[in-house]
mmCIF file with all atom_site columns, C-alpha atoms in Angstrom:
data_model
loop_
_atom_site.group_PDB
_atom_site.id
_atom_site.type_symbol
_atom_site.label_atom_id
_atom_site.label_alt_id
_atom_site.label_comp_id
_atom_site.label_asym_id
_atom_site.label_entity_id
_atom_site.label_seq_id
_atom_site.pdbx_PDB_ins_code
_atom_site.Cartn_x
_atom_site.Cartn_y
_atom_site.Cartn_z
_atom_site.occupancy
_atom_site.B_iso_or_equiv
_atom_site.pdbx_formal_charge
_atom_site.auth_seq_id
_atom_site.auth_comp_id
_atom_site.auth_asym_id
_atom_site.auth_atom_id
_atom_site.pdbx_PDB_model_num
ATOM 1   C CA . ALA A 1 1   ? 0.105   0.337   -0.107 1.00 55.00 ? 151 ALA A CA 1
ATOM 2   C CA . GLN A 1 2   ? 1.581   3.381   -0.628 1.00 65.00 ? 152 GLN A CA 1
ATOM 3   C CA . HIS A 1 3   ? 0.251   5.493   2.337  1.00 70.00 ? 153 HIS A CA 1
ATOM 4   C CA . THR A 1 4   ? 1.856   2.097   4.604  1.00 72.00 ? 154 THR A CA 1
ATOM 5   C CA . THR A 1 5   ? 3.895   3.274   7.345  1.00 75.00 ? 155 THR A CA 1
ATOM 6   C CA . LEU A 1 6   ? 4.976   -0.974  8.939  1.00 77.00 ? 156 LEU A CA 1
ATOM 7   C CA . GLY A 1 7   ? 7.106   -1.953  11.642 1.00 79.00 ? 157 GLY A CA 1
ATOM 8   C CA . ALA A 1 8   ? 8.557   -3.965  14.199 1.00 81.00 ? 158 ALA A CA 1
ATOM 9   C CA . ALA A 1 9   ? 9.533   -4.778  17.487 1.00 79.00 ? 159 ALA A CA 1
ATOM 10  C CA . GLN A 1 10  ? 10.694  -7.361  20.121 1.00 82.00 ? 160 GLN A CA 1
ATOM 11  C CA . VAL A 1 11  ? 9.919   -7.336  23.664 1.00 84.00 ? 161 VAL A CA 1
ATOM 12  C CA . ALA A 1 12  ? 13.595  -7.076  25.613 1.00 86.00 ? 162 ALA A CA 1
ATOM 13  C CA . GLU A 1 13  ? 13.866  -10.634 27.935 1.00 86.00 ? 163 GLU A CA 1
ATOM 14  C CA . ARG A 1 14  ? 16.341  -11.275 30.778 1.00 90.00 ? 164 ARG A CA 1
ATOM 15  C CA . GLY A 1 15  ? 19.307  -12.822 29.227 1.00 90.00 ? 165 GLY A CA 1
ATOM 16  C CA . VAL A 1 16  ? 19.080  -12.151 25.984 1.00 89.00 ? 166 VAL A CA 1
ATOM 17  C CA . ARG A 1 17  ? 21.406  -10.354 24.079 1.00 91.00 ? 167 ARG A CA 1
ATOM 18  C CA . ALA A 1 18  ? 19.791  -7.001  21.900 1.00 90.00 ? 168 ALA A CA 1
ATOM 19  C CA . GLU A 1 19  ? 21.919  -7.667  18.928 1.00 92.00 ? 169 GLU A CA 1
ATOM 20  C CA . ARG A 1 20  ? 19.447  -11.365 18.470 1.00 92.00 ? 170 ARG A CA 1
ATOM 21  C CA . LEU A 1 21  ? 16.356  -9.000  19.838 1.00 90.00 ? 171 LEU A CA 1
ATOM 22  C CA . GLY A 1 22  ? 16.751  -6.993  16.684 1.00 90.00 ? 172 GLY A CA 1
ATOM 23  C CA . GLN A 1 23  ? 17.569  -9.430  14.516 1.00 92.00 ? 173 GLN A CA 1
ATOM 24  C CA . ALA A 1 24  ? 13.940  -11.395 15.493 1.00 89.00 ? 174 ALA A CA 1
ATOM 25  C CA . ALA A 1 25  ? 12.879  -7.507  14.800 1.00 88.00 ? 175 ALA A CA 1
ATOM 26  C CA . ALA A 1 26  ? 14.254  -7.571  10.882 1.00 91.00 ? 176 ALA A CA 1
ATOM 27  C CA . LEU A 1 27  ? 12.969  -11.084 10.397 1.00 91.00 ? 177 LEU A CA 1
ATOM 28  C CA . ALA A 1 28  ? 9.954   -10.645 11.495 1.00 89.00 ? 178 ALA A CA 1
ATOM 29  C CA . LEU A 1 29  ? 9.203   -6.972  9.173  1.00 89.00 ? 179 LEU A CA 1
ATOM 30  C CA . LYS A 1 30  ? 11.332  -8.752  6.253  1.00 91.00 ? 180 LYS A CA 1
ATOM 31  C CA . ARG A 1 31  ? 7.664   -11.399 6.980  1.00 88.00 ? 181 ARG A CA 1
ATOM 32  C CA . ASP A 1 32  ? 5.477   -8.701  6.812  1.00 88.00 ? 182 ASP A CA 1
ATOM 33  C CA . LEU A 1 33  ? 7.364   -6.694  3.734  1.00 87.00 ? 183 LEU A CA 1
ATOM 34  C CA . ASN A 1 34  ? 7.320   -10.120 1.589  1.00 87.00 ? 184 ASN A CA 1
ATOM 35  C CA . ALA A 1 35  ? 3.680   -10.835 2.514  1.00 86.00 ? 185 ALA A CA 1
ATOM 36  C CA . ALA A 1 36  ? 3.324   -7.288  1.447  1.00 86.00 ? 186 ALA A CA 1
ATOM 37  C CA . ALA A 1 37  ? 1.135   -6.705  5.092  1.00 89.00 ? 187 ALA A CA 1
ATOM 38  C CA . THR A 1 38  ? -0.430  -3.946  5.923  1.00 89.00 ? 188 THR A CA 1
ATOM 39  C CA . LEU A 1 39  ? -1.022  -4.464  10.046 1.00 89.00 ? 189 LEU A CA 1
ATOM 40  C CA . ASP A 1 40  ? 1.551   -6.556  11.473 1.00 87.00 ? 190 ASP A CA 1
ATOM 41  C CA . ASP A 1 41  ? -0.474  -9.550  13.393 1.00 84.00 ? 191 ASP A CA 1
ATOM 42  C CA . HIS A 1 42  ? -0.217  -8.051  16.416 1.00 85.00 ? 192 HIS A CA 1
ATOM 43  C CA . ALA A 1 43  ? -1.659  -4.343  15.008 1.00 89.00 ? 193 ALA A CA 1
ATOM 44  C CA . ALA A 1 44  ? -3.929  -6.417  12.862 1.00 90.00 ? 194 ALA A CA 1
ATOM 45  C CA . ASP A 1 45  ? -5.512  -7.681  16.370 1.00 89.00 ? 195 ASP A CA 1
ATOM 46  C CA . GLN A 1 46  ? -5.839  -3.713  18.102 1.00 91.00 ? 196 GLN A CA 1
ATOM 47  C CA . MET A 1 47  ? -7.333  -2.480  14.340 1.00 93.00 ? 197 MET A CA 1
ATOM 48  C CA . LEU A 1 48  ? -10.642 -4.185  14.443 1.00 96.00 ? 198 LEU A CA 1
ATOM 49  C CA . VAL A 1 49  ? -13.292 -2.945  16.345 1.00 95.00 ? 199 VAL A CA 1
ATOM 50  C CA . TYR A 1 50  ? -11.717 0.712   14.275 1.00 95.00 ? 200 TYR A CA 1
ATOM 51  C CA . LEU A 1 51  ? -12.779 -0.710  11.085 1.00 95.00 ? 201 LEU A CA 1
ATOM 52  C CA . ALA A 1 52  ? -15.956 -2.349  12.923 1.00 95.00 ? 202 ALA A CA 1
ATOM 53  C CA . LEU A 1 53  ? -17.438 1.263   13.759 1.00 94.00 ? 203 LEU A CA 1
ATOM 54  C CA . ALA A 1 54  ? -15.585 2.943   10.949 1.00 94.00 ? 204 ALA A CA 1
ATOM 55  C CA . ALA A 1 55  ? -17.722 5.287   8.725  1.00 92.00 ? 205 ALA A CA 1
ATOM 56  C CA . GLY A 1 56  ? -17.145 2.846   5.246  1.00 94.00 ? 206 GLY A CA 1
ATOM 57  C CA . PRO A 1 57  ? -15.831 0.221   4.101  1.00 96.00 ? 207 PRO A CA 1
ATOM 58  C CA . SER A 1 58  ? -12.473 -0.721  5.271  1.00 94.00 ? 208 SER A CA 1
ATOM 59  C CA . ALA A 1 59  ? -9.478  -3.589  4.910  1.00 94.00 ? 209 ALA A CA 1
ATOM 60  C CA . PHE A 1 60  ? -5.860  -4.649  5.878  1.00 93.00 ? 210 PHE A CA 1
ATOM 61  C CA . ARG A 1 61  ? -3.497  -7.090  4.217  1.00 92.00 ? 211 ARG A CA 1
ATOM 62  C CA . ALA A 1 62  ? -1.632  -9.653  7.494  1.00 92.00 ? 212 ALA A CA 1
ATOM 63  C CA . VAL A 1 63  ? 0.467   -12.647 7.219  1.00 91.00 ? 213 VAL A CA 1
ATOM 64  C CA . GLU A 1 64  ? -2.266  -14.523 9.703  1.00 90.00 ? 214 GLU A CA 1
ATOM 65  C CA . LEU A 1 65  ? -4.570  -13.079 12.154 1.00 90.00 ? 215 LEU A CA 1
ATOM 66  C CA . SER A 1 66  ? -4.045  -14.693 15.415 1.00 90.00 ? 216 SER A CA 1
ATOM 67  C CA . SER A 1 67  ? -6.847  -16.698 17.617 1.00 93.00 ? 217 SER A CA 1
ATOM 68  C CA . HIS A 1 68  ? -6.496  -13.209 19.011 1.00 93.00 ? 218 HIS A CA 1
ATOM 69  C CA . ALA A 1 69  ? -7.886  -11.156 16.085 1.00 94.00 ? 219 ALA A CA 1
ATOM 70  C CA . ALA A 1 70  ? -10.057 -14.812 15.141 1.00 94.00 ? 220 ALA A CA 1
ATOM 71  C CA . THR A 1 71  ? -12.600 -14.151 18.254 1.00 95.00 ? 221 THR A CA 1
ATOM 72  C CA . ALA A 1 72  ? -12.375 -10.494 17.558 1.00 95.00 ? 222 ALA A CA 1
ATOM 73  C CA . ILE A 1 73  ? -14.055 -10.655 14.632 1.00 96.00 ? 223 ILE A CA 1
ATOM 74  C CA . TRP A 1 74  ? -16.334 -13.482 16.120 1.00 97.00 ? 224 TRP A CA 1
ATOM 75  C CA . LEU A 1 75  ? -17.270 -10.722 19.089 1.00 96.00 ? 225 LEU A CA 1
ATOM 76  C CA . LEU A 1 76  ? -17.725 -7.597  16.553 1.00 96.00 ? 226 LEU A CA 1
ATOM 77  C CA . GLU A 1 77  ? -20.166 -9.676  13.995 1.00 96.00 ? 227 GLU A CA 1
ATOM 78  C CA . LYS A 1 78  ? -22.684 -9.992  17.340 1.00 96.00 ? 228 LYS A CA 1
ATOM 79  C CA . LEU A 1 79  ? -22.128 -7.358  19.029 1.00 95.00 ? 229 LEU A CA 1
ATOM 80  C CA . THR A 1 80  ? -22.264 -4.451  16.115 1.00 95.00 ? 230 THR A CA 1
ATOM 81  C CA . PRO A 1 81  ? -23.621 -4.980  12.384 1.00 96.00 ? 231 PRO A CA 1
ATOM 82  C CA . ALA A 1 82  ? -20.406 -5.066  11.395 1.00 96.00 ? 232 ALA A CA 1
ATOM 83  C CA . ARG A 1 83  ? -19.771 -7.831  8.862  1.00 97.00 ? 233 ARG A CA 1
ATOM 84  C CA . PHE A 1 84  ? -15.704 -9.324  8.529  1.00 97.00 ? 234 PHE A CA 1
ATOM 85  C CA . SER A 1 85  ? -14.268 -11.476 5.929  1.00 96.00 ? 235 SER A CA 1
ATOM 86  C CA . VAL A 1 86  ? -11.197 -13.120 5.654  1.00 95.00 ? 236 VAL A CA 1
ATOM 87  C CA . THR A 1 87  ? -9.596  -14.523 2.478  1.00 94.00 ? 237 THR A CA 1
ATOM 88  C CA . PRO A 1 88  ? -6.234  -15.866 1.733  1.00 92.00 ? 238 PRO A CA 1
ATOM 89  C CA . ALA A 1 89  ? -3.591  -13.339 -0.143 1.00 86.00 ? 239 ALA A CA 1
ATOM 90  C CA . HIS A 1 90  ? -0.772  -15.446 -1.028 1.00 85.00 ? 240 HIS A CA 1
ATOM 91  C CA . PRO A 1 91  ? 0.685   -14.626 1.168  1.00 86.00 ? 241 PRO A CA 1
ATOM 92  C CA . GLY A 1 92  ? -1.369  -14.011 4.115  1.00 89.00 ? 242 GLY A CA 1
ATOM 93  C CA . VAL A 1 93  ? -4.728  -12.672 4.829  1.00 93.00 ? 243 VAL A CA 1
ATOM 94  C CA . LEU A 1 94  ? -6.697  -10.236 2.992  1.00 94.00 ? 244 LEU A CA 1
ATOM 95  C CA . VAL A 1 95  ? -9.469  -8.568  6.027  1.00 96.00 ? 245 VAL A CA 1
ATOM 96  C CA . ARG A 1 96  ? -12.313 -6.799  4.855  1.00 97.00 ? 246 ARG A CA 1
ATOM 97  C CA . ALA A 1 97  ? -14.323 -5.200  6.858  1.00 96.00 ? 247 ALA A CA 1
ATOM 98  C CA . ARG A 1 98  ? -18.099 -4.057  6.017  1.00 96.00 ? 248 ARG A CA 1
ATOM 99  C CA . PRO A 1 99  ? -19.725 -1.709  8.804  1.00 89.00 ? 249 PRO A CA 1
ATOM 100 C CA . GLY A 1 100 ? -23.118 -2.463  9.356  1.00 78.00 ? 250 GLY A CA 1
ATOM 101 C CA . VAL A 1 101 ? -26.334 -0.318  7.947  1.00 56.00 ? 251 VAL A CA 1
ATOM 102 C CA . ASN A 1 102 ? -29.938 -0.689  9.623  1.00 48.00 ? 252 ASN A CA 1
ATOM 103 C CA . SER A 1 103 ? -33.012 1.008   8.588  1.00 35.00 ? 253 SER A CA 1
ATOM 104 C CA . ASP A 1 104 ? -32.578 4.009   9.733  1.00 43.00 ? 254 ASP A CA 1
ATOM 105 C CA . GLY A 1 105 ? -28.859 4.505   7.662  1.00 43.00 ? 255 GLY A CA 1
ATOM 106 C CA . PRO A 1 106 ? -25.318 4.080   8.444  1.00 43.00 ? 256 PRO A CA 1
ATOM 107 C CA . CYS A 1 107 ? -24.403 2.799   12.348 1.00 41.00 ? 257 CYS A CA 1
#
């Protein structure tokens, strides 16, 4: 995506050298870039609620969806009129969100 900023990070762990953390972050970023991801797996978990509440359709690509994201999609479809679709994008997945519309107009 033309206007996408993508990053990666690793949480410091006792006994793990900074160089190893940096290498892990670089590998995660490379994986996301190779998949043409617009969100990393963790950001995807967090963005779903905003997509459900957005004024119009939204979409993002990720390498994969976590079980947290799958649960969030299930819950958001129960609590809001929004509907999601998740399709393979080789590599990765494409997630589309369509905010619901009721008889009174957009939600």
